[in-house]
Coordinates of C-alpha atoms and ligand atoms in Angstrom, one line a residue:
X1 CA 68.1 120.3 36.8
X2 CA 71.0 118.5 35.1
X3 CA 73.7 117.1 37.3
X4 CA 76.9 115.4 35.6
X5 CA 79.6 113.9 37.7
X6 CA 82.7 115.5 36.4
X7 CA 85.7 113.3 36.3
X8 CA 87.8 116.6 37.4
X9 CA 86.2 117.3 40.6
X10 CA 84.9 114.2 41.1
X11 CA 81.7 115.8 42.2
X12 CA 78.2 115.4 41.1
X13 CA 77.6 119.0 39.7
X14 CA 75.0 120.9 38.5
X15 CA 75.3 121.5 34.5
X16 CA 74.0 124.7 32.2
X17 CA 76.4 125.7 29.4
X18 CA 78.3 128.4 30.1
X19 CA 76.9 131.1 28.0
X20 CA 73.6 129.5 29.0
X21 CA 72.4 128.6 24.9
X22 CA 75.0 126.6 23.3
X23 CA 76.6 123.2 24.8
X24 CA 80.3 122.9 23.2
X25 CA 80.6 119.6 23.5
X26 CA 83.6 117.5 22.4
X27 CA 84.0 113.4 22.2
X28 CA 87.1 112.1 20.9
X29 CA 86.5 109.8 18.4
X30 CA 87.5 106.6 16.7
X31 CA 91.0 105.7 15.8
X32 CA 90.2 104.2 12.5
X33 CA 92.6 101.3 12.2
X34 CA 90.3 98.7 12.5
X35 CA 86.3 98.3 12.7
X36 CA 85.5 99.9 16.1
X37 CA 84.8 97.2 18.9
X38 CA 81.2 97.2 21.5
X39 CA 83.3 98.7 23.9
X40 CA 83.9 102.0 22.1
X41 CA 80.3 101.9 21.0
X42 CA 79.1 101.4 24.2
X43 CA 80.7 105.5 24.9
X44 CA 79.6 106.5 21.9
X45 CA 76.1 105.3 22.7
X46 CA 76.6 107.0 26.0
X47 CA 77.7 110.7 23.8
X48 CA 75.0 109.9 21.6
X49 CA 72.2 110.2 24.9
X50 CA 74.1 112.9 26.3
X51 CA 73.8 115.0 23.2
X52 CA 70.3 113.7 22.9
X53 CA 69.2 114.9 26.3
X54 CA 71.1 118.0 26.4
X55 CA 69.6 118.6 23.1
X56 CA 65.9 118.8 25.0
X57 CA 67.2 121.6 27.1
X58 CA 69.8 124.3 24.9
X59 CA 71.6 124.0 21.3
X60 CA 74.3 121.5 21.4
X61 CA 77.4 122.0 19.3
X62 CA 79.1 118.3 19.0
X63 CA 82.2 117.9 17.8
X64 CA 84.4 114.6 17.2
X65 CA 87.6 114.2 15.6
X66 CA 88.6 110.8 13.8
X67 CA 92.2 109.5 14.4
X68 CA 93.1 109.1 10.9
X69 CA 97.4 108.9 11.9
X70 CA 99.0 107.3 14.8
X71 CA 101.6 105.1 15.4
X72 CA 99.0 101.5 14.7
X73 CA 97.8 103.3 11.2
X74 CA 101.3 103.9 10.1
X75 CA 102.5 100.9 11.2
X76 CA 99.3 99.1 9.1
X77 CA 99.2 101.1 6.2
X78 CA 103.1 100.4 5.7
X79 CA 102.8 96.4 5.9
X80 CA 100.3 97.0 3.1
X81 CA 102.2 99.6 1.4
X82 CA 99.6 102.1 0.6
X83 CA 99.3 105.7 1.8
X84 CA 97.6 105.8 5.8
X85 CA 94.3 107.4 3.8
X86 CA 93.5 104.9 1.3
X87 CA 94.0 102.8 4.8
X88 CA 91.7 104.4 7.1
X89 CA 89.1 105.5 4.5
X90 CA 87.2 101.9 4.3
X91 CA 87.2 101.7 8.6
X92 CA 86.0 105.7 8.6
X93 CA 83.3 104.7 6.7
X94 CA 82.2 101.2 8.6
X95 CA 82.5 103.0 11.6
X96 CA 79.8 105.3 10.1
X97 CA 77.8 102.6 9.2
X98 CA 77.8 100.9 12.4
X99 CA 76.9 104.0 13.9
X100 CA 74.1 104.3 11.5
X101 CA 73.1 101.0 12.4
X102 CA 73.0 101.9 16.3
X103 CA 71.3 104.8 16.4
X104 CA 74.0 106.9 17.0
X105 CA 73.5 110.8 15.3
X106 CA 76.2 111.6 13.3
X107 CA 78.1 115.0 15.6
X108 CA 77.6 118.4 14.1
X109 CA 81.1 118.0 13.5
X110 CA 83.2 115.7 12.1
X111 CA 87.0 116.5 11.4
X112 CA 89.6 114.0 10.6
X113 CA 93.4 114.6 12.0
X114 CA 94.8 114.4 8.8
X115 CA 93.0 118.0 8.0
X116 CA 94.1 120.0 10.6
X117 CA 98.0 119.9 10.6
X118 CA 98.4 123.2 10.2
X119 CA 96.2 123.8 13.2
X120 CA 98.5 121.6 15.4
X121 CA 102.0 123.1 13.9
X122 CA 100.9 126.8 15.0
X123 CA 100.0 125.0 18.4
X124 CA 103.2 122.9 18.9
X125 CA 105.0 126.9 17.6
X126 CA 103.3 128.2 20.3
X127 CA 104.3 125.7 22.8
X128 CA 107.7 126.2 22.0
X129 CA 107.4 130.1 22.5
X130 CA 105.9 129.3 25.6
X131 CA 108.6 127.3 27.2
X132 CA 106.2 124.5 27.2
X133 CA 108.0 122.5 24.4
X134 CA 111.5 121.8 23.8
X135 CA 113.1 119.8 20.7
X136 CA 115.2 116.8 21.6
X137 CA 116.6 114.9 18.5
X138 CA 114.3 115.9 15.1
X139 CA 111.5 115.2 18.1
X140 CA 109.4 117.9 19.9
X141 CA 108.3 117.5 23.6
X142 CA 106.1 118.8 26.1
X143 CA 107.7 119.6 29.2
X144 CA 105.5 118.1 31.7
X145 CA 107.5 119.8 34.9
X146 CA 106.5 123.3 33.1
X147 CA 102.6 122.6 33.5
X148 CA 102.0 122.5 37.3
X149 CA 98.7 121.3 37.7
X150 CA 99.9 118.5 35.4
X151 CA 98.2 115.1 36.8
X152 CA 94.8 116.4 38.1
X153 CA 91.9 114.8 36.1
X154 CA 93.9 111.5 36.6
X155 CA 94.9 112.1 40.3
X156 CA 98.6 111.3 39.2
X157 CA 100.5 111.4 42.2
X158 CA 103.3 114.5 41.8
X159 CA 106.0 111.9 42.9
X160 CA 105.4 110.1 40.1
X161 CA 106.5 112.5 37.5
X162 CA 109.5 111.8 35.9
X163 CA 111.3 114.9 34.9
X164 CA 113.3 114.8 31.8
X165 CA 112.0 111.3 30.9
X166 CA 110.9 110.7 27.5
X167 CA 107.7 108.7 25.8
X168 CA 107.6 108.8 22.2
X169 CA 104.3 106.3 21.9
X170 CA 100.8 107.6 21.3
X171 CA 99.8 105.5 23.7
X172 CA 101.3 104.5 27.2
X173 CA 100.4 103.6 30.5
X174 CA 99.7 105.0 33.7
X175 CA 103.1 104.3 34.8
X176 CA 105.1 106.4 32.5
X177 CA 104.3 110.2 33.5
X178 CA 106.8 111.1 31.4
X179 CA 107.6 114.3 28.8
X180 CA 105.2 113.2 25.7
X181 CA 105.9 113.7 22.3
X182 CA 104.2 116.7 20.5
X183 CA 106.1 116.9 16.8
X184 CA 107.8 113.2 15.8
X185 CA 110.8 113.5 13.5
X186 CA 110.4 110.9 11.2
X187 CA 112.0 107.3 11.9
X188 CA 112.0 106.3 8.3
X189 CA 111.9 107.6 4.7
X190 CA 108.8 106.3 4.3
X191 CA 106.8 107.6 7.2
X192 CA 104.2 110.3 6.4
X193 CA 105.4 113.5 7.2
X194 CA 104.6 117.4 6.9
X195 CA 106.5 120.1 6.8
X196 CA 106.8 122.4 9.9
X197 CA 109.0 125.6 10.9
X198 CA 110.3 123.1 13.3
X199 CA 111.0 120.6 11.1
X200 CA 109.2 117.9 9.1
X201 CA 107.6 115.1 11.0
X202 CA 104.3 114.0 12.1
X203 CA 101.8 115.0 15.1
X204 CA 102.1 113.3 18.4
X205 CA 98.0 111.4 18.7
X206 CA 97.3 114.3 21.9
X207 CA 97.9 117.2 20.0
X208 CA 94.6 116.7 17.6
X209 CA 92.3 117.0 20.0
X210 CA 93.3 120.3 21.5
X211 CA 93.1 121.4 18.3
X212 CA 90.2 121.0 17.0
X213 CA 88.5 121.2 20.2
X214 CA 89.6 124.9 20.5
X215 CA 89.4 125.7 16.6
X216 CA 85.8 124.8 16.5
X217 CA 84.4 125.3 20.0
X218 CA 86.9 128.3 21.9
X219 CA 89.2 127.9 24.4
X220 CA 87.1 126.3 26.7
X221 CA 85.0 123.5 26.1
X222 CA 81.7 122.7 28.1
X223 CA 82.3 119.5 28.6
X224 CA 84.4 117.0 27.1
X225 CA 83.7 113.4 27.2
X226 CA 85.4 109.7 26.3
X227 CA 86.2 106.7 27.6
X228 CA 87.8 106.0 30.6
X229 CA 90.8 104.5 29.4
X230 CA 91.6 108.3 28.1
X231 CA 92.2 110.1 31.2
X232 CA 95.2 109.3 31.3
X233 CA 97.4 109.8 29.2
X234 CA 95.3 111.3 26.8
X235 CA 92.9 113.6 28.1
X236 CA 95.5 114.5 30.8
X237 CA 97.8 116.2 27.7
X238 CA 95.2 117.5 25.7
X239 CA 94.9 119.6 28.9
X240 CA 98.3 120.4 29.3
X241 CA 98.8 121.4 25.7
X242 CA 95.6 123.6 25.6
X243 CA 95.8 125.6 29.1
X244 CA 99.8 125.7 28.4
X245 CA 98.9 128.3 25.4
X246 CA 95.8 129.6 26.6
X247 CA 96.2 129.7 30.4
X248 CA 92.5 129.2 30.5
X249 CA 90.7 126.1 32.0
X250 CA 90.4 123.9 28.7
X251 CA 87.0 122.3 29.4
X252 CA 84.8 123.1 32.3
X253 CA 83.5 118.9 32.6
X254 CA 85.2 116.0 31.7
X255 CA 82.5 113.3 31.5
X256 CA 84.1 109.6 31.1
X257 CA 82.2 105.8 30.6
X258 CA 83.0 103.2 32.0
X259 CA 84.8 99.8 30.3
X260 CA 82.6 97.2 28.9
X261 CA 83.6 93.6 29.9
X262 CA 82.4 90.7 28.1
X263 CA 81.8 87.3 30.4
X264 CA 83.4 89.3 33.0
X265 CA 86.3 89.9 31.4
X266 CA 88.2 92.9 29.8
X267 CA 87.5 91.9 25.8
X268 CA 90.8 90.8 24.0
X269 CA 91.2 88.6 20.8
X270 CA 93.3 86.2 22.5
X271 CA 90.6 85.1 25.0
X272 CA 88.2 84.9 22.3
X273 CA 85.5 87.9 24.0
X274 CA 86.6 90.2 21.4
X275 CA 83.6 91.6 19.4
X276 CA 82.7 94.0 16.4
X277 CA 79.2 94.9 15.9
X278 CA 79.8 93.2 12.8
X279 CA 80.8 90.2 14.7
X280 CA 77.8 90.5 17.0
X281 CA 75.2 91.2 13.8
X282 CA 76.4 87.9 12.7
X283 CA 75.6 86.0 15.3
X284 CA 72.2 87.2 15.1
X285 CA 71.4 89.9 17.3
X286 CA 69.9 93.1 16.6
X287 CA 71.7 96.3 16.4
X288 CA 68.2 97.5 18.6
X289 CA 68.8 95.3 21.1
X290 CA 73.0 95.7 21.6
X291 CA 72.0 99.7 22.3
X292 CA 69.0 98.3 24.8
X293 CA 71.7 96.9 26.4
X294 CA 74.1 99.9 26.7
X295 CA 71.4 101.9 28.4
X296 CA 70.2 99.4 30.5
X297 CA 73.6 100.2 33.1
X298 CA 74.6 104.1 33.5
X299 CA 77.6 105.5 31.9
X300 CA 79.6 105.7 34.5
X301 CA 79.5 101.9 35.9
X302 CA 81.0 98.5 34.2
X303 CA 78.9 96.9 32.3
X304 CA 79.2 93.0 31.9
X305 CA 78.3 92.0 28.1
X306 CA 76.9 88.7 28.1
X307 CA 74.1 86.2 26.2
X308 CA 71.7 86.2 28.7
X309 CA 72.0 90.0 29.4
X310 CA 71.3 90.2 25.4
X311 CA 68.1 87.9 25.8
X312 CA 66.5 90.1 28.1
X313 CA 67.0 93.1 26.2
X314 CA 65.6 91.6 23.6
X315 CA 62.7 90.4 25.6
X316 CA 62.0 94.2 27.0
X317 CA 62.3 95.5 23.7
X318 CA 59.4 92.7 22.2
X319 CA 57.5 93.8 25.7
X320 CA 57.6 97.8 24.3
X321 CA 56.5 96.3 21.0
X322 CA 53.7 93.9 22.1
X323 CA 52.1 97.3 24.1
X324 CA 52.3 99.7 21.4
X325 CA 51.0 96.6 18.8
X326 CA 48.0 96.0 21.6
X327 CA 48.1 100.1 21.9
X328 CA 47.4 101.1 18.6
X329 CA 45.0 98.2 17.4
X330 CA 43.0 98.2 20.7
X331 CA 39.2 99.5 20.5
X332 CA 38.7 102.5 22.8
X333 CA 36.4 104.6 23.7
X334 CA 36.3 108.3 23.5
X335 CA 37.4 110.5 26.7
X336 CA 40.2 110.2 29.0
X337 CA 40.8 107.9 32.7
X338 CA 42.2 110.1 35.6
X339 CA 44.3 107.6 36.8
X340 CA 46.1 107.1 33.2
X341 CA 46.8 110.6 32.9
X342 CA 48.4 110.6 36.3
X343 CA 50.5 107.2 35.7
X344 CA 51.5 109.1 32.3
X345 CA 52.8 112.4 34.4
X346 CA 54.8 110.2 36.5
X347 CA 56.5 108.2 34.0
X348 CA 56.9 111.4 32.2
X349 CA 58.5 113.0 35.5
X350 CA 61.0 110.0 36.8
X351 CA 62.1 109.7 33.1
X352 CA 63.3 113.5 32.8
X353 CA 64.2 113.1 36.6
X354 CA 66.4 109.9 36.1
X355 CA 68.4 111.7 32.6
X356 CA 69.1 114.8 34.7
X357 CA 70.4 112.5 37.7
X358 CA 73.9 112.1 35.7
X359 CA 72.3 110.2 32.6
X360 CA 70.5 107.3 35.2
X361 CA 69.2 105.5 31.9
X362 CA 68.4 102.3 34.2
X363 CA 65.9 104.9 35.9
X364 CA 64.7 106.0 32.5
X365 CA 64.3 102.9 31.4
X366 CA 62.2 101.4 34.1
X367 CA 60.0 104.5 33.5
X368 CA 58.8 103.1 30.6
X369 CA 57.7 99.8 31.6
X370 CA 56.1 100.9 34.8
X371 CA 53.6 103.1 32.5
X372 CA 53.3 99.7 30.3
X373 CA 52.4 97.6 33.5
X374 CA 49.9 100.4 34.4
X375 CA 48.3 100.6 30.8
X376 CA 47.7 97.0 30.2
X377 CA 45.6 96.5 34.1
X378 CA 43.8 99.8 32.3
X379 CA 43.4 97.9 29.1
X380 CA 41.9 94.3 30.7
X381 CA 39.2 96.3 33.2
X382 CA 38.9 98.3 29.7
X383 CA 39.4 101.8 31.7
X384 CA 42.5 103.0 29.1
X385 CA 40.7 105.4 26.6
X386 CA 41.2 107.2 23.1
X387 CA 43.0 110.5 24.6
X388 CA 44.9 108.2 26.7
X389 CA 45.9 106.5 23.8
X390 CA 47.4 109.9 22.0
X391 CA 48.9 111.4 25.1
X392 CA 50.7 108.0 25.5
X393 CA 51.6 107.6 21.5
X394 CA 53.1 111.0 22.3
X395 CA 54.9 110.3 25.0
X396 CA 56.8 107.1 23.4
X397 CA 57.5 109.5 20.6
X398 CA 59.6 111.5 23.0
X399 CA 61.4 108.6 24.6
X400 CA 62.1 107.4 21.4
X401 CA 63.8 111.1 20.6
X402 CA 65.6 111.1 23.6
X403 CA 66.9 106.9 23.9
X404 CA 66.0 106.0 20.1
X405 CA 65.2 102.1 21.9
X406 CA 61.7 101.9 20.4
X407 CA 60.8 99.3 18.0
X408 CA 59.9 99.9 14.7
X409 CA 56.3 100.0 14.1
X410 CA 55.0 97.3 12.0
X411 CA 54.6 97.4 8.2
X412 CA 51.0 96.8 7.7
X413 CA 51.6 95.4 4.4
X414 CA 48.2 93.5 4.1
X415 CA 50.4 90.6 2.3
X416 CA 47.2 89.1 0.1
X417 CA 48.7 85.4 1.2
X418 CA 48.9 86.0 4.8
X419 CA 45.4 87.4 4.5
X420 CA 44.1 84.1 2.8
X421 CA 45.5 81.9 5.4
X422 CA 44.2 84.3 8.0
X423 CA 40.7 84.3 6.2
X424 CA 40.9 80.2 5.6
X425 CA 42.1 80.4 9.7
X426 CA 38.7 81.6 10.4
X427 CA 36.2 79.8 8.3
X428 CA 37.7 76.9 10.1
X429 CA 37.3 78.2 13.3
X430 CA 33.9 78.8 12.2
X431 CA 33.4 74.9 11.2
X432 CA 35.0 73.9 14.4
X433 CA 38.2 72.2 12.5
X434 CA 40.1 73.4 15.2
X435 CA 42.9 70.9 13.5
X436 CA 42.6 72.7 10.4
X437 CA 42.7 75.4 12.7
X438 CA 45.8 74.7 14.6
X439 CA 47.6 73.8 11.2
X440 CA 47.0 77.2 9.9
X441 CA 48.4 79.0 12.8
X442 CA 51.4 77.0 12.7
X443 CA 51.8 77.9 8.8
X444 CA 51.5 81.3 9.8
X445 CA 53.9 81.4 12.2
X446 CA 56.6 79.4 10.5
X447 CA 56.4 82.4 7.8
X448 CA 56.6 85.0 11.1
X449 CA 53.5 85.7 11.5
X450 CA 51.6 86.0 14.8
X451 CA 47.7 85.9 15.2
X452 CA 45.8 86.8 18.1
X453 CA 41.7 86.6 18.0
X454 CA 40.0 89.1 19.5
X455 CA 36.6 90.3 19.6
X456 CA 37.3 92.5 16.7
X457 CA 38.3 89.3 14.5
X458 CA 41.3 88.0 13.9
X459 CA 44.7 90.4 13.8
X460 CA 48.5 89.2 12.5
X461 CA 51.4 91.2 12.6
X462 CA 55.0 90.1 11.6
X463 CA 57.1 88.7 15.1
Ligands
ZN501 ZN1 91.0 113.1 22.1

């Protein structure tokens, strides 16, 4: 059974969708006015398992909206004086590629802010019917007072709330529980704006989400998820401004990862720990390897970025591809051991068991090698057999579905040089020129290759 700890209760409950087929699931999405840093891919790895493991159990519906206007885009797109599209367009797309590039599946889904103004007008209209919303200046606000259970997925204290205060920023800190803006009037004459009943402006960055959310899933969502940093304020006005129309609890869980710290501290471009995939692709580490990493500390802890953390995730991922290489090329025989099959059940079982325990990919994770360990004392007492070997192959097929951490399997492009060197390799062994010997290997491997002998002859593969 699939328990989630939702943020709203703070309680580790069980999950099934509510009409028990479909998940409507909604992640808020990038703001596109940069490339997107490892931090936000670290949640968006964290969605991408969620929707990969709830995907093994019911139909998922994933939604997730792209920021394409906001108060940093207008601000950018002005300094270069073009219009905030031809801005975010280029950084929509890298932030596709990147995904790409991780692993991550695209949602079902994808809708960009920019597309669903009229969407947000009819909601701000209905806000204002409501009593919710009231215009101050060419501005329009939510009245936080009017919303009583205001302050509840962030535990805001009610003392905090300052009534009749105003925020205008899209962003703002815990501190400022203030009325938020829904509708801006526009500051300039070149600010993007729309026309509305209630006057032209643009939307306030909350009112997207609840949006979309309810125009593609219903009123009320499964779950929702993001980073942590969007409890509050964002994720606490989405609510307000859904359930202050519909009256109906907006989404049933609120699932939020944790921040990602680099050397132990929060990223930021001033203390130099600021990092792009792009950034980290160029200093030479595979994409595979940065997602090993994300899954190698559940969602909902810290997790501290570092070399040496990216070393040994690149070690276990050469350790998964050294036992499916020794795997696939090993000589069997026919049949089946009992004590494989058993080591393959319970691999099988504390993997399922540690995604159901609130996404415990650690657990998963360590799943996987403890099946390796078993396989290779198999392999060296020669006990691991042919339908061992398929049941397993299988098996990886479906971890690889549900984490998408396994290696690549080898091109077995039988490369007619490396095959010479190989074949010139083993006529000196069989001369005993073990120097000639030595020098070949070391040619090989210079060009990436790696040769093992084995009683079969000699095999190469690519490192
Ligand atoms: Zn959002």
């Amino acid at each position: 059974m699939l328990k989630l700890t939702n943020t709203l209760t703070g309680a580790t409950e069980p999950f099934t969708p509510a009409d028990g087929k479909t998940v409507r699931l909604y992640a808020c999405g990038p703001t596109v006015h940069d490339f997107a840093h490892i931090g936000n891919f670290r949640t968006f790895i964290f969605e991408d398992v969620l929707r990969r493991h709830l995907k093994s159990k019911w139909n998922v519906l994933h939604v997730m909206n792209i920021t394409d206007i906001d108060d940093k885009i207008i601000r950018k797109a002005a300094e270069k004086d073009i219009d905030i599209r031809e801005y975010t367009a280029p950084y929509t797309a890298s932030f596709f590629e990147d995904s790409a590039r991780l692993r991550i599946e695209r949602p079902d889904v994808v809708t960009l802010a920019t597309d669903y103004i009229p969407e947000m007008v009819h909601l701000v209209e209905r806000l204002l019917d409501s009593g919710h919303a009231y215009r101050e200046g060419n501005s329009i606000y939510y009245r936080i007072s009017s919303f009583p259970t205001y302050g509840r997925l962030s535990k805001l204290d009610k003392r905090e709330l300052k009534v009749g205060a105003r925020i205008d920023a899209d962003e703002y800190e815990k501190e400022q529980p203030n009325d938020f803006v829904l509708w801006k009037g526009p500051k300039d004459d070149a600010e993007k704006r729309w026309d509305a009943p209630f006057g032209t402006g643009r939307p306030g960055w909350h009112l997207e989400c609840s949006a979309m959310a309810m125009k593609h899933l219903g009123e009320t969502l499964d779950i929702h998820c993001g980073a942590v940093d969007l409890i509050f304020p964002h994720h606490e006005n989405e609510i307000a401004q859904s359930e202050g129309v519909t009256s109906k609890p907006f989404a049933r869980f609120w699932l939020h990862a944790e921040h990602l710290l680099v050397d132990n501290a929060k990223m930021s471009k001033s203390k130099g720990n600021f990092y792009t995939l792009r950034d980290l692709i160029e200093k030479g580490y595979s994409t595979l390897a940065i997602r090993y990493l994300m899954l190698s500390v559940q969602y909902r802890k810290q997790l501290n970025f570092t070399v040496a953390g990216m070393e040994q995730a690149q070690n276990s991922l050469g350790r998964i591809k050294e036992f499916l290489f020794r795997l696939r090329t090993a000589r069997l025989m026919s049949g089946s051991t009992p004590e494989i099959t058993e080591a393959l059940a319970a691999a099988r079982a504390s993997f399922e068991a540690g995604l159901d325990d609130d996404l415990n990919t650690p657990e998963a994770l360590a799943a996987i090698f403890k099946l390796i360990t078993a396989c290779h004392t198999a392999m060296a007492r020669e006990a691991l057999r042919e339908d061992d070997r398929a049941a397993i192959l299988v098996w990886f097929g479906e971890v690889d579905q549900r984490l998408a951490i396994i290696p690549e399997e080898e091109v077995e492009t039988r490369d007619g040089e490396i095959e010479s060197l190989v074949a010139q390799r083993d006529e000196a062994r069989r001369n005993r020129d073990f120097a000639a010997s030595d020098r070949l290997r070391k040619e090989l491997l210079d060009r990436g290759i790696l040769i093992e002998d084995t009683r079969e002859g000699t095999k190469w593969r690519r490192k």
